XYZ file of C-alpha atoms in Angstrom:
601
model
C 9.234 -2.335 -32.407
C 6.934 -1.802 -29.440
C 4.060 -1.434 -31.732
C 4.876 -4.692 -33.305
C 5.051 -6.307 -29.892
C 1.686 -4.846 -29.000
C 0.006 -5.989 -32.167
C 1.644 -9.434 -31.612
C 0.360 -9.671 -28.032
C -3.108 -8.541 -29.088
C -3.196 -11.169 -31.818
C -1.851 -13.758 -29.364
C -4.583 -12.678 -26.813
C -7.334 -12.957 -29.401
C -5.898 -16.331 -30.575
C -5.904 -17.614 -26.924
C -9.559 -16.536 -26.410
C -10.498 -18.138 -29.738
C -8.949 -21.422 -28.620
C -10.366 -21.305 -25.188
C -13.859 -21.112 -26.695
C -13.292 -24.359 -28.383
C -11.666 -25.977 -25.253
C -8.452 -27.158 -26.873
C -5.871 -24.492 -26.292
C -3.178 -25.990 -24.067
C -0.985 -23.814 -21.846
C 1.502 -25.358 -19.452
C 1.188 -24.537 -15.667
C 4.431 -22.519 -15.868
C 3.307 -20.331 -18.802
C -0.191 -19.853 -17.345
C 0.517 -19.220 -13.698
C 4.284 -18.642 -13.056
C 5.626 -16.619 -16.190
C 2.104 -15.399 -17.053
C 1.713 -12.268 -19.202
C -2.056 -12.029 -18.436
C -2.612 -8.891 -16.285
C -5.243 -10.738 -14.198
C -2.841 -13.459 -13.219
C 0.015 -10.964 -12.474
C -2.373 -9.070 -10.241
C -3.088 -12.281 -8.324
C 0.711 -12.872 -8.020
C 1.236 -9.473 -6.533
C -1.700 -9.960 -4.172
C -0.602 -13.412 -2.886
C 3.069 -12.338 -2.525
C 1.889 -9.148 -0.709
C -0.103 -11.313 1.688
C 2.866 -13.499 2.503
C 4.949 -10.377 3.256
C 2.023 -8.938 5.244
C 2.092 -11.999 7.573
C 5.910 -11.746 7.953
C 5.748 -7.977 8.607
C 2.851 -8.379 11.066
C 4.655 -11.177 12.842
C 7.689 -8.856 13.364
C 5.318 -6.271 15.054
C 3.874 -8.923 17.368
C 7.368 -9.891 18.397
C 8.519 -6.447 19.243
C 5.197 -5.645 20.930
C 5.886 -8.636 23.215
C 9.005 -6.795 24.238
C 7.251 -3.478 24.748
C 4.386 -5.072 26.750
C 6.315 -7.362 28.938
C 9.901 -5.991 29.082
C 10.855 -7.926 32.160
C 9.446 -11.302 31.196
C 11.255 -14.012 29.247
C 9.682 -16.173 26.524
C 11.871 -19.296 26.138
C 10.187 -20.071 22.781
C 11.850 -16.940 21.351
C 15.291 -18.340 22.091
C 14.297 -21.616 20.456
C 13.520 -19.807 17.229
C 15.926 -16.835 17.254
C 18.926 -18.243 19.190
C 21.413 -15.617 20.438
C 19.130 -12.802 19.043
C 16.698 -13.671 21.906
C 19.132 -14.822 24.595
C 17.348 -16.056 27.736
C 13.932 -15.610 25.995
C 14.338 -11.847 25.765
C 14.709 -9.829 22.557
C 18.174 -8.281 22.410
C 18.460 -4.615 21.581
C 20.108 -5.061 18.074
C 17.490 -7.664 17.072
C 14.672 -5.412 18.394
C 15.888 -2.602 16.141
C 16.250 -5.045 13.245
C 12.595 -6.145 13.763
C 11.363 -2.493 13.801
C 13.375 -1.795 10.594
C 12.194 -4.808 8.682
C 8.505 -4.384 9.819
C 8.473 -0.779 8.482
C 10.239 -1.779 5.212
C 8.170 -4.732 4.487
C 4.769 -3.187 5.148
C 5.423 0.206 3.476
C 7.078 -1.082 0.363
C 6.389 -4.768 -0.166
C 2.821 -4.801 1.058
C 1.166 -1.394 0.779
C 3.124 -0.275 -2.374
C 3.549 -3.433 -4.441
C 0.721 -5.481 -2.876
C -1.892 -2.727 -3.201
C -0.891 -0.926 -6.427
C 0.498 -4.071 -8.124
C -2.727 -6.055 -7.435
C -5.373 -3.544 -8.334
C -3.657 -1.625 -11.070
C -2.937 -4.907 -12.827
C -6.428 -6.319 -12.230
C -8.552 -3.179 -12.964
C -6.789 -1.038 -15.489
C -7.253 -3.120 -18.644
C -10.702 -4.426 -17.419
C -12.077 -0.911 -16.585
C -10.694 0.951 -19.613
C -11.636 -1.780 -22.099
C -8.220 -3.143 -23.115
C -7.117 -6.698 -23.829
C -4.058 -6.413 -21.538
C -1.392 -3.913 -20.484
C 0.564 -1.888 -23.167
C 3.497 -4.359 -22.629
C 2.519 -7.637 -20.993
C 6.208 -8.747 -21.077
C 7.448 -5.634 -19.088
C 4.362 -6.270 -16.706
C 5.616 -9.800 -16.038
C 9.140 -8.443 -15.462
C 7.769 -5.958 -12.931
C 6.370 -8.740 -10.856
C 9.642 -10.809 -11.009
C 11.823 -7.851 -10.046
C 9.503 -7.495 -6.994
C 9.793 -11.189 -6.237
C 13.569 -11.160 -6.503
C 13.705 -7.893 -4.289
C 11.690 -9.882 -1.818
C 14.063 -12.953 -1.853
C 17.080 -10.497 -1.228
C 15.092 -8.771 1.529
C 14.325 -12.161 3.062
C 17.981 -13.175 2.822
C 18.991 -10.135 4.796
C 16.895 -11.347 7.698
C 18.847 -14.613 7.926
C 22.443 -13.500 7.518
C 24.646 -14.249 10.546
C 25.091 -10.538 11.606
C 21.383 -10.049 11.585
C 18.981 -7.906 9.501
C 19.446 -4.143 8.649
C 18.777 -2.189 11.771
C 18.979 1.547 10.809
C 15.189 2.067 10.950
C 13.073 1.754 7.741
C 14.332 5.167 6.752
C 17.981 3.845 6.931
C 19.500 7.275 7.844
C 23.226 7.714 7.759
C 25.658 8.092 9.390
C 24.456 4.987 11.267
C 23.616 3.026 8.084
C 26.784 4.258 6.340
C 29.227 2.795 8.806
C 29.846 -0.986 8.937
C 31.560 -0.681 12.362
C 28.537 1.012 13.939
C 26.995 -2.360 14.808
C 25.979 -5.886 13.763
C 22.823 -4.608 11.894
C 25.056 -2.209 9.809
C 27.013 -5.035 8.101
C 25.868 -7.310 5.235
C 22.169 -7.034 6.257
C 22.222 -3.233 5.313
C 23.890 -4.055 1.911
C 21.179 -6.502 1.072
C 18.465 -4.097 2.217
C 19.848 -1.458 -0.229
C 20.172 -3.910 -3.109
C 16.687 -5.247 -2.480
C 15.271 -1.615 -2.491
C 17.119 -1.006 -5.803
C 15.455 -4.044 -7.456
C 12.157 -3.098 -5.828
C 12.301 0.365 -7.452
C 13.040 -1.186 -10.877
C 9.855 -3.202 -10.410
C 7.906 -0.081 -9.469
C 9.142 1.841 -12.464
C 8.350 -0.863 -15.026
C 4.876 -1.168 -13.579
C 4.295 2.545 -13.395
C 5.329 3.259 -16.959
C 3.134 0.413 -18.182
C 0.091 1.678 -16.132
C 0.504 5.218 -17.600
C 0.993 3.972 -21.197
C -2.035 1.672 -20.948
C -4.429 4.332 -19.528
C -3.380 7.048 -21.958
C -3.301 4.848 -25.095
C -5.505 1.776 -24.876
C -8.974 2.941 -23.772
C -11.777 1.473 -25.718
C -14.062 3.440 -28.116
C -16.003 6.046 -26.203
C -13.925 5.859 -23.048
C -12.851 9.481 -22.773
C -10.721 10.466 -19.777
C -13.779 11.971 -18.011
C -15.651 8.684 -18.249
C -12.887 6.714 -16.465
C -13.859 5.117 -13.194
C -12.172 6.855 -10.185
C -9.904 3.786 -9.417
C -8.245 4.362 -12.792
C -7.643 7.974 -12.164
C -6.137 7.086 -8.731
C -3.870 4.431 -10.304
C -2.819 6.982 -13.067
C -1.775 9.667 -10.437
C -0.142 6.887 -8.343
C 1.935 5.748 -11.294
C 2.959 9.319 -12.165
C 4.035 9.887 -8.491
C 6.059 6.753 -8.565
C 7.831 7.343 -11.840
C 8.837 10.869 -10.761
C 9.865 10.088 -7.221
C 11.303 6.533 -6.997
C 14.423 7.351 -8.996
C 15.304 9.823 -6.317
C 15.364 7.124 -3.638
C 17.312 4.904 -6.043
C 19.949 7.507 -6.231
C 19.953 7.856 -2.415
C 20.347 4.128 -1.965
C 23.073 3.755 -4.533
C 25.103 6.643 -3.040
C 24.708 5.020 0.333
C 26.090 1.808 -1.087
C 29.116 3.787 -2.456
C 29.693 5.314 0.969
C 29.609 1.840 2.634
C 31.774 -0.009 0.177
C 33.812 2.412 -2.084
C 35.084 4.901 0.461
C 33.083 7.870 -0.824
C 31.757 10.651 1.370
C 28.317 11.710 0.117
C 26.819 11.484 3.626
C 29.788 11.385 5.848
C 31.901 14.099 7.347
C 33.861 14.588 10.664
C 32.968 11.280 12.173
C 34.540 9.819 15.241
C 33.619 6.213 16.114
C 35.186 4.197 18.906
C 37.768 6.848 19.340
C 38.851 6.499 15.653
C 38.756 9.641 13.544
C 37.432 8.667 10.023
C 38.991 10.239 7.015
C 35.586 11.158 5.396
C 35.018 14.838 4.695
C 32.536 17.057 2.927
C 29.380 14.773 3.047
C 26.004 15.607 4.674
C 23.740 13.157 6.313
C 20.962 15.704 5.763
C 21.378 15.211 1.993
C 20.175 11.636 2.425
C 17.170 12.781 4.347
C 16.161 15.150 1.473
C 16.636 12.334 -1.068
C 14.685 9.848 1.112
C 11.770 12.049 1.981
C 11.508 13.387 -1.598
C 10.275 9.804 -2.347
C 9.020 9.227 1.279
C 6.298 11.750 1.160
C 4.877 11.002 -2.273
C 5.143 7.399 -1.096
C 2.385 8.083 1.459
C 0.085 8.970 -1.483
C 1.474 6.170 -3.724
C -0.094 3.976 -0.986
C -3.118 6.003 -0.222
C -4.388 7.092 -3.652
C -5.212 3.571 -5.037
C -7.172 2.941 -1.772
C -9.029 6.285 -2.206
C -9.984 5.390 -5.776
C -11.306 1.959 -4.872
C -13.172 3.281 -1.731
C -14.936 5.843 -4.086
C -16.010 3.103 -6.430
C -17.096 0.722 -3.801
C -19.114 3.391 -1.762
C -20.956 4.496 -4.979
C -21.754 0.893 -6.089
C -22.975 -0.096 -2.583
C -24.883 3.079 -1.783
C -26.688 2.811 -5.215
C -25.955 6.514 -5.772
C -23.720 8.376 -8.172
C -20.435 9.438 -6.664
C -20.827 12.926 -5.283
C -18.708 15.462 -7.161
C -16.859 13.414 -9.822
C -14.939 16.366 -11.172
C -14.167 17.643 -7.638
C -12.752 14.159 -6.886
C -10.546 14.384 -9.968
C -9.412 17.832 -8.944
C -8.569 16.744 -5.449
C -6.642 13.730 -6.747
C -4.644 16.061 -8.994
C -3.980 18.645 -6.214
C -2.815 15.824 -3.803
C -0.491 14.548 -6.459
C 1.020 17.981 -6.924
C 1.279 18.945 -3.299
C 2.713 15.466 -2.402
C 5.951 16.666 -3.988
C 6.081 20.046 -2.092
C 5.906 18.816 1.601
C 8.768 16.445 2.033
C 10.711 18.710 4.483
C 7.950 18.476 7.052
C 9.716 15.257 8.043
C 12.871 17.317 8.684
C 11.760 20.258 11.001
C 14.228 19.253 13.669
C 17.277 18.907 11.329
C 18.270 22.592 11.695
C 16.100 23.622 8.701
C 15.882 27.408 8.097
C 12.830 28.581 10.095
C 11.514 30.611 7.120
C 11.832 27.558 4.887
C 10.050 25.595 7.669
C 7.129 27.975 7.661
C 6.759 27.448 3.842
C 6.669 23.752 4.399
C 4.072 24.195 7.194
C 1.835 26.245 4.802
C 2.091 23.571 2.040
C 1.566 20.743 4.470
C -1.699 22.367 5.845
C -2.801 23.065 2.267
C -2.768 19.378 1.446
C -5.695 19.064 3.935
C -7.986 20.901 1.485
C -8.104 18.219 -1.288
C -8.156 15.635 1.387
C -11.210 17.227 3.084
C -12.978 17.513 -0.391
C -12.535 13.708 -0.759
C -13.975 13.012 2.724
C -16.994 15.259 2.246
C -17.694 13.588 -1.177
C -17.556 10.198 0.289
C -19.814 11.184 3.153
C -22.270 12.848 0.724
C -22.126 9.740 -1.478
C -23.305 7.695 1.502
C -25.877 10.236 2.622
C -29.427 8.927 2.214
C -28.084 6.117 0.006
C -29.653 2.667 -0.147
C -26.540 1.220 1.473
C -25.733 -2.475 1.217
C -23.463 -3.261 4.165
C -21.232 -5.870 2.354
C -17.788 -6.510 3.954
C -16.322 -4.316 1.212
C -18.611 -1.413 2.144
C -17.659 -1.681 5.803
C -13.997 -1.629 5.028
C -14.530 1.342 2.714
C -16.435 3.270 5.443
C -13.728 2.139 7.928
C -11.048 3.673 5.565
C -12.948 6.980 5.652
C -13.065 6.968 9.419
C -9.394 6.159 9.800
C -8.456 8.726 7.101
C -10.263 11.530 9.027
C -9.011 10.574 12.514
C -5.365 9.910 11.330
C -5.444 13.004 9.142
C -6.424 15.284 11.947
C -3.379 14.280 14.015
C -1.302 15.319 10.985
C -2.184 18.878 11.565
C -0.261 18.756 14.972
C 2.787 17.270 13.151
C 2.570 19.580 10.231
C 3.098 22.551 12.502
C 6.901 23.038 12.926
C 6.826 24.365 16.467
C 4.571 21.587 17.907
C 6.646 19.076 15.905
C 9.719 19.985 17.807
C 8.156 18.331 20.914
C 6.386 15.453 19.064
C 9.015 14.481 16.574
C 10.321 10.919 16.979
C 7.795 10.199 19.696
C 4.985 7.502 19.754
C 2.622 10.328 18.433
C 4.379 10.051 15.048
C 3.967 6.289 15.159
C 0.259 6.562 16.017
C -0.425 9.197 13.298
C 1.165 7.492 10.301
C -0.035 4.003 11.288
C -3.588 5.199 11.406
C -3.643 7.462 8.351
C -1.312 5.543 6.052
C -0.870 1.962 7.368
C -4.317 0.792 8.681
C -6.316 3.093 6.411
C -4.520 1.727 3.291
C -5.035 -1.841 4.555
C -8.752 -1.082 4.915
C -8.789 0.111 1.252
C -6.947 -2.988 0.222
C -9.338 -5.319 2.151
C -12.376 -3.426 0.626
C -10.842 -4.086 -2.874
C -10.199 -7.748 -2.149
C -13.798 -8.383 -0.851
C -15.356 -6.413 -3.748
C -13.292 -7.773 -6.761
C -12.761 -11.330 -5.401
C -15.610 -12.563 -7.476
C -13.957 -11.130 -10.621
C -10.542 -12.617 -9.722
C -11.553 -16.133 -8.794
C -15.288 -16.600 -9.742
C -16.308 -17.219 -6.163
C -17.330 -15.249 -3.073
C -15.483 -14.753 0.178
C -17.317 -15.920 3.219
C -19.345 -13.007 4.504
C -19.569 -14.046 8.194
C -15.777 -14.265 8.456
C -15.669 -11.008 6.512
C -17.898 -9.185 9.112
C -15.791 -10.617 12.027
C -12.648 -9.544 10.254
C -13.890 -6.020 9.930
C -15.167 -5.389 13.441
C -12.218 -6.928 15.282
C -9.685 -5.067 12.962
C -11.534 -1.739 13.255
C -11.997 -1.775 16.949
C -8.414 -3.238 17.455
C -6.781 -0.622 15.266
C -8.101 2.191 17.308
C -7.363 0.379 20.599
C -3.781 -0.186 19.516
C -2.911 3.246 17.947
C -5.128 5.828 19.619
C -3.505 5.486 23.049
C -0.040 5.889 21.438
C -0.943 9.539 20.804
C -1.056 10.095 24.602
C 2.242 8.356 25.003
C 3.741 10.662 22.401
C 2.384 13.780 24.020
C 3.980 12.569 27.311
C 7.297 12.450 25.358
C 7.800 8.714 24.938
C 10.291 8.168 22.229
C 9.750 5.552 19.522
C 12.058 2.602 18.883
C 13.005 2.286 22.621
C 12.814 -1.328 23.573
C 12.667 -0.795 27.361
C 11.346 2.365 29.005
C 11.415 1.361 32.736
C 14.574 3.482 33.314
C 12.398 6.533 32.977
C 10.267 7.181 36.127
C 7.825 9.442 34.263
C 7.102 6.712 31.635
C 6.386 3.846 34.119
C 2.751 4.918 34.301
C 2.276 3.519 30.796
C 3.219 -0.060 31.537
C -0.329 -1.404 31.733
C -1.312 0.466 28.569
C 1.597 -1.105 26.710
C 0.389 -4.563 27.878
C -3.197 -3.836 26.666
C -1.773 -2.647 23.251
C 0.297 -5.837 23.003
C -2.671 -8.176 23.791
C -4.863 -6.374 21.243
C -2.128 -6.565 18.643
C -1.888 -10.321 18.988
C -5.742 -10.614 18.666
C -5.808 -8.346 15.526
C -2.887 -10.413 13.968
C -4.787 -13.556 14.645
C -7.879 -12.142 12.843
C -5.714 -11.346 9.806
C -4.748 -15.098 9.741
C -8.501 -15.817 9.722
C -8.791 -13.555 6.615
C -5.995 -15.379 4.944
C -7.732 -18.743 5.631
C -10.955 -17.248 4.252
C -9.094 -16.079 1.120
C -7.435 -19.339 0.185
C -10.370 -21.502 1.259
C -12.742 -19.435 -0.898
C -10.543 -19.703 -3.996
C -11.262 -23.378 -3.993
C -14.453 -23.909 -1.987
C -16.180 -20.543 -1.865
C -19.790 -20.022 -3.031
C -19.728 -19.865 -6.883
C -20.634 -16.652 -8.715
C -23.635 -17.285 -10.960
C -23.931 -13.915 -12.634
C -21.262 -11.856 -14.441
C -22.320 -8.667 -12.480
C -23.030 -9.667 -8.905
C -22.956 -6.158 -7.466
C -25.068 -4.505 -10.109
C -22.177 -2.203 -11.120
C -21.747 -0.102 -14.212
C -18.032 -0.549 -14.987
C -16.713 -2.617 -17.804
C -15.000 -5.458 -15.803
C -18.549 -6.792 -15.053
C -19.331 -7.220 -18.726
C -16.771 -9.977 -19.145
C -17.426 -13.630 -18.518
C -17.417 -14.804 -14.914
C -13.904 -16.193 -15.396
C -12.475 -14.248 -18.383
C -9.653 -15.677 -20.419
C -6.452 -13.843 -21.482
C -7.894 -11.052 -23.645
C -10.851 -10.340 -21.264
C -13.676 -10.079 -23.887
C -14.719 -12.717 -26.548
C -15.229 -10.928 -29.730
C -15.398 -7.162 -29.887
C -14.468 -4.966 -26.878
C -17.688 -3.110 -25.732
C -18.090 0.575 -26.581
C -18.621 3.120 -23.873
C -21.498 5.712 -24.021
C -21.680 7.233 -20.441
C -19.859 7.845 -17.191
C -19.530 4.923 -14.706
C -21.812 6.260 -11.969
C -25.328 6.238 -13.353
C -27.010 4.742 -10.227
C -30.646 5.453 -9.276
C -31.286 7.456 -12.477
C -34.573 7.686 -14.390
C -36.222 5.127 -12.154
C -33.503 2.481 -12.821
C -31.149 0.931 -10.173
C -28.126 1.097 -12.421
C -27.240 1.755 -16.119
C -24.008 0.108 -17.467
C -21.408 2.280 -19.269
C -22.073 0.228 -22.408
C -25.699 1.244 -22.677
C -26.286 4.187 -25.192
C -27.690 7.412 -23.837
C -31.451 7.604 -24.509
C -33.029 10.467 -26.513
C -34.769 11.998 -23.522
C -31.878 11.263 -21.039
C -29.567 13.784 -19.561
C -25.970 13.148 -20.663
C -23.013 13.087 -18.246
């Protein structure tokens, strides 16, 4: 049946292309842009939805930074917007925790997972492997709409009368399992869990589609070792997601059972407000194992697509072959394997057996090896290259910088003895925001600037792009680097007011500075959003199908390709995608046959 569907969709795609050529194929707005089965349109849907969520998630961080930077001041405008959650113009403790929870959830899952993978896997996989569309365009459309519905449920959880979920983005029990624990543990938490279940369905539908497409639908000559690195990165990302997301789904469903059906998967020997609860036999630590078995691969589900795109963009814009293609593949593979073997380094302070802790320390430090291989390969790709400093190149180089500096602080946290002091402090916040959060955003921005001409047939404004890069780059370090020192001093994360501790008062001015820079950086992201939407309609038009002089197949299509991507035959591939600066030529596309006297790759 699936073969019949694929044949049918292929015929339909070819039919659509044929009609588009003659200018009289009519598609309604809804079938073309809303319930589209064209992978390029679905990629744009993921991107624009992700951008909306990024603005919401970023706004949450600005709100709680106001509280951290100016804990004694009141902002009457906050009460106007948030009512009793900001009584007297000051954010209330329950709402503060809700903001922190929703900020983490939205940015990790809805922006950096769905927004990054959903956008670029959809856009690039069929175009770079030489396919008309995904293996199942219908399931691809469903994956977006499950994501969209998950987003609506998550948005609803913010507006319920008891307030949003406030158990932290990890939603640890027993706090999250007990409705009587607080306002944020009522309906808001149920909606959070339902939203995450829908989100996981979306991710699994997408991931299975990506894997099937890459394995089964490559064009003639496109062997696995001729695949561009973004495709390898998307492949490993999809495998990680398919293997790890079901574990979080089980964790979330069992938590729903504990909350609503009286089960005791995570609860035992609990006393709350003087009442002894009947729950026995459960373990809150079980939830942590289930969460982090997804939670650590999740870091690489976010990072790997960014790594693949950065590899491509650095090679194209340094006009050099990527250094160590097979080493890059090997390191991607090693990261994918090791990502599953390090989850308990998030749990060193849970009473974990010290010997088991030492095993996880070793595996955690081992993951630095493939990461270092990638860093050296990026640097050697840039070395003595004829670099074009486009906004995409700058964001790709910025990604490498953030990945190095954020990764180095992971060595501290990966050591179980040091982690006892640093766990749950601002050091952890600083580390994962730099290495996972900001770095992945830089990879995403690099991808948007680089492939925007393919998506919309126009260029983004370069001047605004350069401003966007420099303010974000400098701002990111000014925001997150000082947090390492706060963490070393022992400042815990998620505390809305630290003035009760004499030893922490010295950081008041630093917190103000971080808050001011956060607001500036957020404003610059809004400038990028303006640039994005303005350029879709008014940007400088692309006049050549291959504006960057790249070798990969997506640049062999028309400037604005229809559904089906290529008119007529799909091009055949004869070489790897990184023949830059070879035999006296600037670049040699993958579709060009290898010459008689030319060295093969």
